[in-house]
PDB file of C-alpha atoms in Angstrom:
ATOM      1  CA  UNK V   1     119.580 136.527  60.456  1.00 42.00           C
ATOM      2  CA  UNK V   2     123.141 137.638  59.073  1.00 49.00           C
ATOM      3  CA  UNK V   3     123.005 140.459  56.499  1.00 59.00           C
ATOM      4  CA  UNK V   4     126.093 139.935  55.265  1.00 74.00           C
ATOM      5  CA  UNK V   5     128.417 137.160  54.988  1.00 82.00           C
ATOM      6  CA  UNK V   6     132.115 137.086  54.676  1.00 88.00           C
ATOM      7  CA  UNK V   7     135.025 134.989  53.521  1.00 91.00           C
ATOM      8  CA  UNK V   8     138.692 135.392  54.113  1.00 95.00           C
ATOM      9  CA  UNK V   9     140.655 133.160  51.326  1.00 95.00           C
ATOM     10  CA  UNK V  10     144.172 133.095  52.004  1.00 97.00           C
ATOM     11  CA  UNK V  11     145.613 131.817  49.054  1.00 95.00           C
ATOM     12  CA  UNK V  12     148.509 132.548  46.838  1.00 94.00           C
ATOM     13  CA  UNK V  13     148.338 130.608  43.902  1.00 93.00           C
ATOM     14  CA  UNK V  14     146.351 132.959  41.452  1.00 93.00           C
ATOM     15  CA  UNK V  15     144.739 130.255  40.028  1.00 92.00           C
ATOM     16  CA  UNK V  16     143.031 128.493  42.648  1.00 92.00           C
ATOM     17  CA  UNK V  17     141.905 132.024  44.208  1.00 92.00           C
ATOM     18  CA  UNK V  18     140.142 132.585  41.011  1.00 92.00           C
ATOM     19  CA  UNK V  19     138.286 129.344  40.703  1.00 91.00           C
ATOM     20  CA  UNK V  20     137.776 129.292  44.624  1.00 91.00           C
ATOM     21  CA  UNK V  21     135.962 132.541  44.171  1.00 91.00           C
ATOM     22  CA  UNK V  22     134.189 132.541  41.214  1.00 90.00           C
ATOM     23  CA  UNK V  23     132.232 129.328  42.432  1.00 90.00           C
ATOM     24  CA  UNK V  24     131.686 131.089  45.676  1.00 88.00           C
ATOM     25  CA  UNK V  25     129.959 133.664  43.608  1.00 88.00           C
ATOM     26  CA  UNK V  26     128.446 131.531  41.304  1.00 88.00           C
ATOM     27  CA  UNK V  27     126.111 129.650  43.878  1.00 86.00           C
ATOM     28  CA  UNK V  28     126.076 133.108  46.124  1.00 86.00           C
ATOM     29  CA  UNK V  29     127.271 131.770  49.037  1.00 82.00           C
ATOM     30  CA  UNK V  30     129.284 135.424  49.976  1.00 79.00           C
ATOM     31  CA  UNK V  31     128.541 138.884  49.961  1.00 82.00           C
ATOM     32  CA  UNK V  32     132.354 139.365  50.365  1.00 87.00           C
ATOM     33  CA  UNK V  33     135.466 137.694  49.941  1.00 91.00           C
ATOM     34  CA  UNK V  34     138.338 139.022  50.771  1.00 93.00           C
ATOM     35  CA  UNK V  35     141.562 137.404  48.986  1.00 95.00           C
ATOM     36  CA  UNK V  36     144.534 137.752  50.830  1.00 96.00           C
ATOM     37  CA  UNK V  37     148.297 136.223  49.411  1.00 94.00           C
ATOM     38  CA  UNK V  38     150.612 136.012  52.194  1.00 94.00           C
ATOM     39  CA  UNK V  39     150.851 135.162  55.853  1.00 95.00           C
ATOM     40  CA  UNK V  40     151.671 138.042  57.581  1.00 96.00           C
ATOM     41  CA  UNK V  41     148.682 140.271  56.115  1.00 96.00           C
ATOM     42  CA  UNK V  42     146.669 137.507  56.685  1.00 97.00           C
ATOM     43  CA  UNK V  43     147.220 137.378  60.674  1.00 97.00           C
ATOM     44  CA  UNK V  44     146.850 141.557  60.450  1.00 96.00           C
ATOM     45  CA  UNK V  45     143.359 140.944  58.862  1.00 96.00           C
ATOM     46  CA  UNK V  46     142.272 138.188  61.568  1.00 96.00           C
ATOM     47  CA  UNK V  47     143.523 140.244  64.917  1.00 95.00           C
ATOM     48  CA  UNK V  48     142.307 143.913  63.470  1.00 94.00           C
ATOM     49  CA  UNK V  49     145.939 145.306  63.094  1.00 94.00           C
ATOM     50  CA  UNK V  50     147.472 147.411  60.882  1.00 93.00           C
ATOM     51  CA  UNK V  51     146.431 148.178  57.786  1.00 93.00           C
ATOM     52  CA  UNK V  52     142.725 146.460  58.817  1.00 93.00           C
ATOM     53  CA  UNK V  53     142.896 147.903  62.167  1.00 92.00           C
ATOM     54  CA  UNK V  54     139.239 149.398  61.756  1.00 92.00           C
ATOM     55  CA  UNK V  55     138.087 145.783  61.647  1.00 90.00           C
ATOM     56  CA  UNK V  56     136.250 144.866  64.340  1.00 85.00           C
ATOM     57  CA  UNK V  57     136.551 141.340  66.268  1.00 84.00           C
ATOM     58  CA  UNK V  58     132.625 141.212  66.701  1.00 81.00           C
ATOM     59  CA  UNK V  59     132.264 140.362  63.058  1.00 83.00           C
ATOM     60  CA  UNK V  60     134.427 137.648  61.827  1.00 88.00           C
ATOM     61  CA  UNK V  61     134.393 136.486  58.651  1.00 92.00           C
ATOM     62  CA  UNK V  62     131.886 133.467  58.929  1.00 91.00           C
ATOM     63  CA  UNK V  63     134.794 131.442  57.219  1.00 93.00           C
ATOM     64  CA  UNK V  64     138.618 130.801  56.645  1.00 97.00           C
ATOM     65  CA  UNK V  65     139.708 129.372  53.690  1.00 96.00           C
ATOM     66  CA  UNK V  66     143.649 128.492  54.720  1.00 97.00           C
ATOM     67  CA  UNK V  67     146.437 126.915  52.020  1.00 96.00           C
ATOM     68  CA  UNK V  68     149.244 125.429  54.213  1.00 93.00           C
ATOM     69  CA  UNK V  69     152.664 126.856  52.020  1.00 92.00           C
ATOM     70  CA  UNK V  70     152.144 130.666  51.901  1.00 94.00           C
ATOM     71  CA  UNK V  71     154.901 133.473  51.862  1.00 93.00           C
ATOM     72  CA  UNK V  72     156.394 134.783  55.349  1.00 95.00           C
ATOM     73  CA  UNK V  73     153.832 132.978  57.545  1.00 96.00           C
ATOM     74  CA  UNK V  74     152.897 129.484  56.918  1.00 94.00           C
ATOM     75  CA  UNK V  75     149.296 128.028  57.006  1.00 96.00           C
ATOM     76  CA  UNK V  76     150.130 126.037  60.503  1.00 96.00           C
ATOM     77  CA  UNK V  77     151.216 129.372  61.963  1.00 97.00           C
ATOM     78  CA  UNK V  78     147.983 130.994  61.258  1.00 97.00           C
ATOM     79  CA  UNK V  79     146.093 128.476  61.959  1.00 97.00           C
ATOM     80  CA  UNK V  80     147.718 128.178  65.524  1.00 97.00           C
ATOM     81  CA  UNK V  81     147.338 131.762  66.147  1.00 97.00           C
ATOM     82  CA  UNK V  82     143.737 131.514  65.252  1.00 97.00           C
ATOM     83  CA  UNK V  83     142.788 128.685  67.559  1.00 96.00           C
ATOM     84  CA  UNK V  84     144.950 130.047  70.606  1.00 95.00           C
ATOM     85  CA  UNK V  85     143.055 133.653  70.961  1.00 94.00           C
ATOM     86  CA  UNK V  86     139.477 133.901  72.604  1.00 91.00           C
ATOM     87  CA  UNK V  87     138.466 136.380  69.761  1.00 91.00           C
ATOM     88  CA  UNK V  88     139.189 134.128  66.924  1.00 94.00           C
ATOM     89  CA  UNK V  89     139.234 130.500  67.808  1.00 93.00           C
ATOM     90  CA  UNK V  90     135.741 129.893  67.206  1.00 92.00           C
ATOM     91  CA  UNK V  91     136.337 130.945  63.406  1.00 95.00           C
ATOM     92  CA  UNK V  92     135.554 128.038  61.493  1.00 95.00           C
ATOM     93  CA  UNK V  93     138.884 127.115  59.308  1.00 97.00           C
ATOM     94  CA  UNK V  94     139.124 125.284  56.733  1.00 96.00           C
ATOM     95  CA  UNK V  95     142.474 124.112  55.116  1.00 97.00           C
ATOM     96  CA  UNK V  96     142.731 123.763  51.709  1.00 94.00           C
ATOM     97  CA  UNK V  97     145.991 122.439  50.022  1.00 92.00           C
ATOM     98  CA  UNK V  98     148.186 120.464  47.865  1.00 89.00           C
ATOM     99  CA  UNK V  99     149.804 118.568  50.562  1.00 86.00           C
ATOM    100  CA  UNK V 100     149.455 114.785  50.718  1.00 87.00           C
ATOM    101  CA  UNK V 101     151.176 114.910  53.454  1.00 90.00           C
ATOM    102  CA  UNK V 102     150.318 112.645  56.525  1.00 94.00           C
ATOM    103  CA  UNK V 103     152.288 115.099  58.940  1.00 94.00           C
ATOM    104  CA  UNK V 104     150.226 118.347  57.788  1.00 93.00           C
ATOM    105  CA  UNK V 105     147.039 116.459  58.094  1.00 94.00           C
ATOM    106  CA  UNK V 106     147.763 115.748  62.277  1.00 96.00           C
ATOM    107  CA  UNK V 107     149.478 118.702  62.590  1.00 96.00           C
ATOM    108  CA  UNK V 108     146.324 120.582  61.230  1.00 96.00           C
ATOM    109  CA  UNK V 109     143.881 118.900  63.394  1.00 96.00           C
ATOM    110  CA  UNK V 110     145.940 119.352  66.549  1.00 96.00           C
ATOM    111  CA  UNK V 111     145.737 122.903  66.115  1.00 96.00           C
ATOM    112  CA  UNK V 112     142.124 122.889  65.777  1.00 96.00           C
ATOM    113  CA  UNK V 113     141.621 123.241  61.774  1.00 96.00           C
ATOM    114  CA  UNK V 114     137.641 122.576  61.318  1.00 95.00           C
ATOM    115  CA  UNK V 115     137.928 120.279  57.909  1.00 94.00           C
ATOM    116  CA  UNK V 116     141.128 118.899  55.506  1.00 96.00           C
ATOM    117  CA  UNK V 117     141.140 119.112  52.071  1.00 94.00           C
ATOM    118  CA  UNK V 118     143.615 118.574  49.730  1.00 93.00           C
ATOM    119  CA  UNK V 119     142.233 120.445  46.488  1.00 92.00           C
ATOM    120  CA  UNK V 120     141.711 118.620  43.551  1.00 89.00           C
ATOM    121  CA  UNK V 121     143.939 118.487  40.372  1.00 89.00           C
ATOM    122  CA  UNK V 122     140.733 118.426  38.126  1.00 89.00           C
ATOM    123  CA  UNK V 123     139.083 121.232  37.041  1.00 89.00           C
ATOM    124  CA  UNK V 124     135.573 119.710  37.745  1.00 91.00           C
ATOM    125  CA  UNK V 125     136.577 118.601  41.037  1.00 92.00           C
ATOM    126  CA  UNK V 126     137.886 121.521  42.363  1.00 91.00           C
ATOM    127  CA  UNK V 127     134.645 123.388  41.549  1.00 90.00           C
ATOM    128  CA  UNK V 128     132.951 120.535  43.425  1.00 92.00           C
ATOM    129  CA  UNK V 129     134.214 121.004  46.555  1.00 92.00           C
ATOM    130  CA  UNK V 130     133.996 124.468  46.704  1.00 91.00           C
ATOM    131  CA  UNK V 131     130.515 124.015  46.307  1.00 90.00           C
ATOM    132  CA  UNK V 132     129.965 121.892  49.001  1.00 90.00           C
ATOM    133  CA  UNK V 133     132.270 123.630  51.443  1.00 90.00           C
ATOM    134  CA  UNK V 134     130.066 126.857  50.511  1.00 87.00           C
ATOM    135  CA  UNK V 135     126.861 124.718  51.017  1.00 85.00           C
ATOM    136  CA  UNK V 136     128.111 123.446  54.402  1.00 87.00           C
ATOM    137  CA  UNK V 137     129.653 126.255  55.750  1.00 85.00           C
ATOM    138  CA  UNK V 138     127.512 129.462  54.589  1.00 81.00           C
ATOM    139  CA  UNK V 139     124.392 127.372  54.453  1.00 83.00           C
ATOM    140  CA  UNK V 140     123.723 124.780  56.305  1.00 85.00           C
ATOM    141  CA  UNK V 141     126.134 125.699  59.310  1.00 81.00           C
ATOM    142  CA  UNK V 142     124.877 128.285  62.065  1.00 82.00           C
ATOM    143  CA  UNK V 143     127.770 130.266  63.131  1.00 79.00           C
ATOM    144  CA  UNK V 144     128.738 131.358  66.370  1.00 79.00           C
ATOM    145  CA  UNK V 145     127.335 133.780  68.527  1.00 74.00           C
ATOM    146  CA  UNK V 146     129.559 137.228  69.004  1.00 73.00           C
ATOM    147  CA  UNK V 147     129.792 135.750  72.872  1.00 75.00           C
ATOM    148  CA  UNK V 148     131.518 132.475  71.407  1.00 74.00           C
ATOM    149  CA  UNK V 149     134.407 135.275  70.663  1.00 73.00           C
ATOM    150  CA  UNK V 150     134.271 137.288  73.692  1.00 70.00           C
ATOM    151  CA  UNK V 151     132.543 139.966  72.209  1.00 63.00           C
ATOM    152  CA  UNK V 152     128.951 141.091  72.936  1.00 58.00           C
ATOM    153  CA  UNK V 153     129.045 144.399  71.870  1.00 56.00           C
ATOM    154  CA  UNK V 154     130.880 146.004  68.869  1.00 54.00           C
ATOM    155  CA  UNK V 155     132.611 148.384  70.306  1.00 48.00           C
ATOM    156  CA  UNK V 156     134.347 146.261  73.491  1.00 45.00           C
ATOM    157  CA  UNK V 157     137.162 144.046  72.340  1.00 44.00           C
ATOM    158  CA  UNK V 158     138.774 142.050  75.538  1.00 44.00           C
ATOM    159  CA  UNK V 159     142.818 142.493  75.240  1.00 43.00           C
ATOM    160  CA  UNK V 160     144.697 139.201  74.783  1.00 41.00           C
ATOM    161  CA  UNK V 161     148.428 139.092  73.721  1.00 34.00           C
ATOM    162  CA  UNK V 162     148.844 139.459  70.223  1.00 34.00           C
ATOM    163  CA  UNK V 163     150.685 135.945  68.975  1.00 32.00           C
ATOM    164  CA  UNK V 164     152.276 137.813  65.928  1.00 31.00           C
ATOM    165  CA  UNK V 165     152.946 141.485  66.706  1.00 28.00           C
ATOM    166  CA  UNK V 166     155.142 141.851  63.151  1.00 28.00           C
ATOM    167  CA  UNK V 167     153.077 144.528  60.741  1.00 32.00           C
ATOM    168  CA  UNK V 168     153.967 144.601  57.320  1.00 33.00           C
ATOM    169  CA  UNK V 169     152.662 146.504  54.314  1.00 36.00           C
ATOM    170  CA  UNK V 170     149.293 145.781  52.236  1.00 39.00           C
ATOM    171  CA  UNK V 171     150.283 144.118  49.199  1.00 42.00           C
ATOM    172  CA  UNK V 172     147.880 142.154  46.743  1.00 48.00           C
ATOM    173  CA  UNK V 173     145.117 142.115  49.196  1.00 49.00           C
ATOM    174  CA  UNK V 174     141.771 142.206  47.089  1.00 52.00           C
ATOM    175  CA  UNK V 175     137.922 142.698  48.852  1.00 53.00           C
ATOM    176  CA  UNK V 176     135.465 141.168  46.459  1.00 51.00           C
ATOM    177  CA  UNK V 177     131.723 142.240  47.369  1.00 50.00           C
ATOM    178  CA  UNK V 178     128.899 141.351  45.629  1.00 50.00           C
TER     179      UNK V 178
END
């Protein structure tokens, strides 16, 4: 059994962070969540670089919470990098955003996003389906095995060509644990 269980939110609208995490906590789905607000920190978190280069690939966060329109990196762009590297593209991701749009919905699926959903304007509803991507994903899914990844022990990471190789400093990054 896990002993701890991990989010990565990529989000930059303050708002929906906020209510995206406090109904994560509220039905203690995570023991951390880490918020991050733009792209390019976002793929340094994921691939261990940088800043979060004492990351390891053997423990992925169990989820990805992705909005599409984020600063210097977009949501498709992550999401590509994701699904093309052995070490991450078992990740389950989840996009969450505004967009109506029909394109961004294919677009999202041909690069392997795991679910689609465009967040609610209502309070109530928003709160909603946080709660049932938290009771799907954290608790009723079984996540992957470190082999899924590539990985079977912590310390052995298997070199693959980084997609994004840009580093850029930490800004607004928060780690929520509870």
């Amino acid at each position: 059994m896990e002993t701890e269980i991990e989010i990565l939110l990529i989000e930059d609208n303050p708002s929906d962070a906020e209510l995206a995490i406090r109904e994560l906590r509220r039905h203690k789905f995570a023991n951390r969540i880490h918020l991050i607000g733009d792209g390019a920190e976002a793929l340094d978190f994921i691939f261990c670089r940088g800043a979060y280069q004492h990351r390891s690939f053997y423990r992925p966060p169990k989820l990805i919470l992705l909005d599409m329109k984020l600063p210097k990196v977009d949501g498709l762009q992550i999401l590509a990098a994701i699904k093309q590297d052995v070490r991450t593209q078992a990740i389950p991701v989840v996009i969450m955003t505004s967009s109506s749009e029909q394109r961004d919905l294919i677009e999202s699926y041909k690069l392997g996003a795991n679910a689609y959903i465009q967040k609610p304007v209502d309070f109530d509803e928003f709160r909603r389906v946080i709660e049932h991507i938290g009771m799907f994903w954290l608790a009723v899914n079984r996540s992957p095995p470190p082999e899924v990844f590539g990985v079977t022990e912590p310390n052995v990471i298997p070199s693959a060509v980084p997609i994004v190789t840009q580093q850029v400093p930490r800004r607004g990054t928060q780690t929520i644990e509870g």
